[in-house]
Amino acid sequence: KNPTTSSRVKMWLRVLRRALTLAAIQIFINLLASNPWDYKTWSRFRIPGVLVRTGYCYGVVTSLYLIATYINHVSQIKVGLIFQRLVVYGLFVCVYIGIMYGVPVPNCVPATGNMTSACNAAGWFDQQVFGKWCIRPTDPEGLVSNLTSMVTVQLGFELGLIYVMLKNTENSHLQIIGSWMHVSGLSLFFGFVFMFWMPLIKKIWTVPFSLLTGGFGAAVLMFCYWTFDVWQSSLSPYLRKVVMPLVWVGMNSIVVYVGMLLLEVILMDNIQWTTSSGTTDNAWNWLFYYCFQTWISDYYIA
């Protein structure tokens, strides 16, 4: 279909609204976590966040798709999707590699190509942009790692596009699963190839991490699609009720995430007391200790 100019404007505005809404929700929660009514704690305020990244990556990838559809509309050769893939898989990845291996970080040895937590170009760049308002020395949702995060988002976009294009075709389930397998396989293959010269690090969202998480995510999506959309139709009503909570979580993932953050803010920053030894404790630590650490000896497992 060839949308009109007014419908294109509406689509752009819808994308902008969703991206800004996601970012605004995260900023609001970050404000609560920093106790904005107490000016002494403003140094704890953080601009980056999961939903800020989600909104940013969603906005960029979706905007590229809108540009791609316009290219297809005005040109005789349908190269819009190729353009989108070149920007995400090519340009963004090259810029990320150029920053991580080409930008020297002061007071670090080596100054370039350093992937340690305290000495990497992504963390240094975020500190120059956000100052104190980010996690130091490396923010896991920083600006530079957004470049490779968009690779993962683009892979998810590819899976959704495949579903929309094939859902009404003959043997649609098999065709969808088969196409998703190709996306998953290619992503995993290139992810393992990149691991030969770039480490797998989640905190700075390295190239192999973005590709491997996208590939494994596609594999999990295939399993869930077959289980809940295809196989569920043949399940007994009792088994359907057992799996439905998983469907509800999947359909309300942002609500679940925001609820988890609000609970953390309330328990950690707003329910506090002074112990007999004079130190400050909170409900989060109390629950962690008495519900988990008392019977799970390993701190990190608890």
mmCIF file with all atom_site columns, N, CA, C and O in Angstrom, residues 228 232 240 243-252:
data_model
loop_
_atom_site.group_PDB
_atom_site.id
_atom_site.type_symbol
_atom_site.label_atom_id
_atom_site.label_alt_id
_atom_site.label_comp_id
_atom_site.label_asym_id
_atom_site.label_entity_id
_atom_site.label_seq_id
_atom_site.pdbx_PDB_ins_code
_atom_site.Cartn_x
_atom_site.Cartn_y
_atom_site.Cartn_z
_atom_site.occupancy
_atom_site.B_iso_or_equiv
_atom_site.pdbx_formal_charge
_atom_site.auth_seq_id
_atom_site.auth_comp_id
_atom_site.auth_asym_id
_atom_site.auth_atom_id
_atom_site.pdbx_PDB_model_num
ATOM 1  N N  . PHE A 1 228 ? 2.499  -21.629 22.280 1.00 0.00 ? 228 PHE A N  1
ATOM 2  C CA . PHE A 1 228 ? 1.343  -20.846 22.715 1.00 0.00 ? 228 PHE A CA 1
ATOM 3  C C  . PHE A 1 228 ? 0.394  -20.457 21.576 1.00 0.00 ? 228 PHE A C  1
ATOM 4  O O  . PHE A 1 228 ? -0.773 -20.198 21.812 1.00 0.00 ? 228 PHE A O  1
ATOM 5  N N  . GLN A 1 232 ? -1.035 -24.686 21.375 1.00 0.00 ? 232 GLN A N  1
ATOM 6  C CA . GLN A 1 232 ? -2.029 -24.429 22.407 1.00 0.00 ? 232 GLN A CA 1
ATOM 7  C C  . GLN A 1 232 ? -3.446 -24.758 21.931 1.00 0.00 ? 232 GLN A C  1
ATOM 8  O O  . GLN A 1 232 ? -4.304 -25.142 22.729 1.00 0.00 ? 232 GLN A O  1
ATOM 9  N N  . ARG A 1 240 ? -4.256 -25.128 28.975 1.00 0.00 ? 240 ARG A N  1
ATOM 10 C CA . ARG A 1 240 ? -4.254 -23.746 28.477 1.00 0.00 ? 240 ARG A CA 1
ATOM 11 C C  . ARG A 1 240 ? -4.234 -22.761 29.640 1.00 0.00 ? 240 ARG A C  1
ATOM 12 O O  . ARG A 1 240 ? -3.573 -21.726 29.587 1.00 0.00 ? 240 ARG A O  1
ATOM 13 N N  . VAL A 1 243 ? -0.663 -22.338 31.033 1.00 0.00 ? 243 VAL A N  1
ATOM 14 C CA . VAL A 1 243 ? 0.301  -21.536 30.273 1.00 0.00 ? 243 VAL A CA 1
ATOM 15 C C  . VAL A 1 243 ? -0.139 -20.089 30.088 1.00 0.00 ? 243 VAL A C  1
ATOM 16 O O  . VAL A 1 243 ? 0.668  -19.237 29.700 1.00 0.00 ? 243 VAL A O  1
ATOM 17 N N  . MET A 1 244 ? -1.394 -19.780 30.370 1.00 0.00 ? 244 MET A N  1
ATOM 18 C CA . MET A 1 244 ? -1.888 -18.421 30.136 1.00 0.00 ? 244 MET A CA 1
ATOM 19 C C  . MET A 1 244 ? -1.138 -17.347 30.928 1.00 0.00 ? 244 MET A C  1
ATOM 20 O O  . MET A 1 244 ? -0.915 -16.248 30.413 1.00 0.00 ? 244 MET A O  1
ATOM 21 N N  . PRO A 1 245 ? -0.717 -17.594 32.198 1.00 0.00 ? 245 PRO A N  1
ATOM 22 C CA . PRO A 1 245 ? 0.062  -16.548 32.893 1.00 0.00 ? 245 PRO A CA 1
ATOM 23 C C  . PRO A 1 245 ? 1.309  -16.119 32.134 1.00 0.00 ? 245 PRO A C  1
ATOM 24 O O  . PRO A 1 245 ? 1.696  -14.951 32.178 1.00 0.00 ? 245 PRO A O  1
ATOM 25 N N  . LEU A 1 246 ? 1.951  -17.060 31.420 1.00 0.00 ? 246 LEU A N  1
ATOM 26 C CA . LEU A 1 246 ? 3.118  -16.700 30.618 1.00 0.00 ? 246 LEU A CA 1
ATOM 27 C C  . LEU A 1 246 ? 2.721  -15.777 29.477 1.00 0.00 ? 246 LEU A C  1
ATOM 28 O O  . LEU A 1 246 ? 3.463  -14.860 29.110 1.00 0.00 ? 246 LEU A O  1
ATOM 29 N N  . VAL A 1 247 ? 1.547  -16.019 28.898 1.00 0.00 ? 247 VAL A N  1
ATOM 30 C CA . VAL A 1 247 ? 1.045  -15.155 27.824 1.00 0.00 ? 247 VAL A CA 1
ATOM 31 C C  . VAL A 1 247 ? 0.769  -13.754 28.363 1.00 0.00 ? 247 VAL A C  1
ATOM 32 O O  . VAL A 1 247 ? 1.095  -12.740 27.736 1.00 0.00 ? 247 VAL A O  1
ATOM 33 N N  . TRP A 1 248 ? 0.179  -13.680 29.555 1.00 0.00 ? 248 TRP A N  1
ATOM 34 C CA . TRP A 1 248 ? -0.133 -12.376 30.151 1.00 0.00 ? 248 TRP A CA 1
ATOM 35 C C  . TRP A 1 248 ? 1.147  -11.584 30.405 1.00 0.00 ? 248 TRP A C  1
ATOM 36 O O  . TRP A 1 248 ? 1.185  -10.378 30.155 1.00 0.00 ? 248 TRP A O  1
ATOM 37 N N  . VAL A 1 249 ? 2.186  -12.262 30.913 1.00 0.00 ? 249 VAL A N  1
ATOM 38 C CA . VAL A 1 249 ? 3.453  -11.571 31.166 1.00 0.00 ? 249 VAL A CA 1
ATOM 39 C C  . VAL A 1 249 ? 4.030  -11.044 29.851 1.00 0.00 ? 249 VAL A C  1
ATOM 40 O O  . VAL A 1 249 ? 4.509  -9.903  29.773 1.00 0.00 ? 249 VAL A O  1
ATOM 41 N N  . GLY A 1 250 ? 3.980  -11.864 28.805 1.00 0.00 ? 250 GLY A N  1
ATOM 42 C CA . GLY A 1 250 ? 4.506  -11.441 27.511 1.00 0.00 ? 250 GLY A CA 1
ATOM 43 C C  . GLY A 1 250 ? 3.760  -10.258 26.931 1.00 0.00 ? 250 GLY A C  1
ATOM 44 O O  . GLY A 1 250 ? 4.353  -9.387  26.281 1.00 0.00 ? 250 GLY A O  1
ATOM 45 N N  . MET A 1 251 ? 2.458  -10.187 27.170 1.00 0.00 ? 251 MET A N  1
ATOM 46 C CA . MET A 1 251 ? 1.645  -9.100  26.625 1.00 0.00 ? 251 MET A CA 1
ATOM 47 C C  . MET A 1 251 ? 1.755  -7.825  27.461 1.00 0.00 ? 251 MET A C  1
ATOM 48 O O  . MET A 1 251 ? 1.344  -6.751  27.005 1.00 0.00 ? 251 MET A O  1
ATOM 49 N N  . ASN A 1 252 ? 2.298  -7.925  28.659 1.00 0.00 ? 252 ASN A N  1
ATOM 50 C CA . ASN A 1 252 ? 2.385  -6.770  29.553 1.00 0.00 ? 252 ASN A CA 1
ATOM 51 C C  . ASN A 1 252 ? 3.798  -6.634  30.122 1.00 0.00 ? 252 ASN A C  1
ATOM 52 O O  . ASN A 1 252 ? 3.969  -6.296  31.294 1.00 0.00 ? 252 ASN A O  1
#
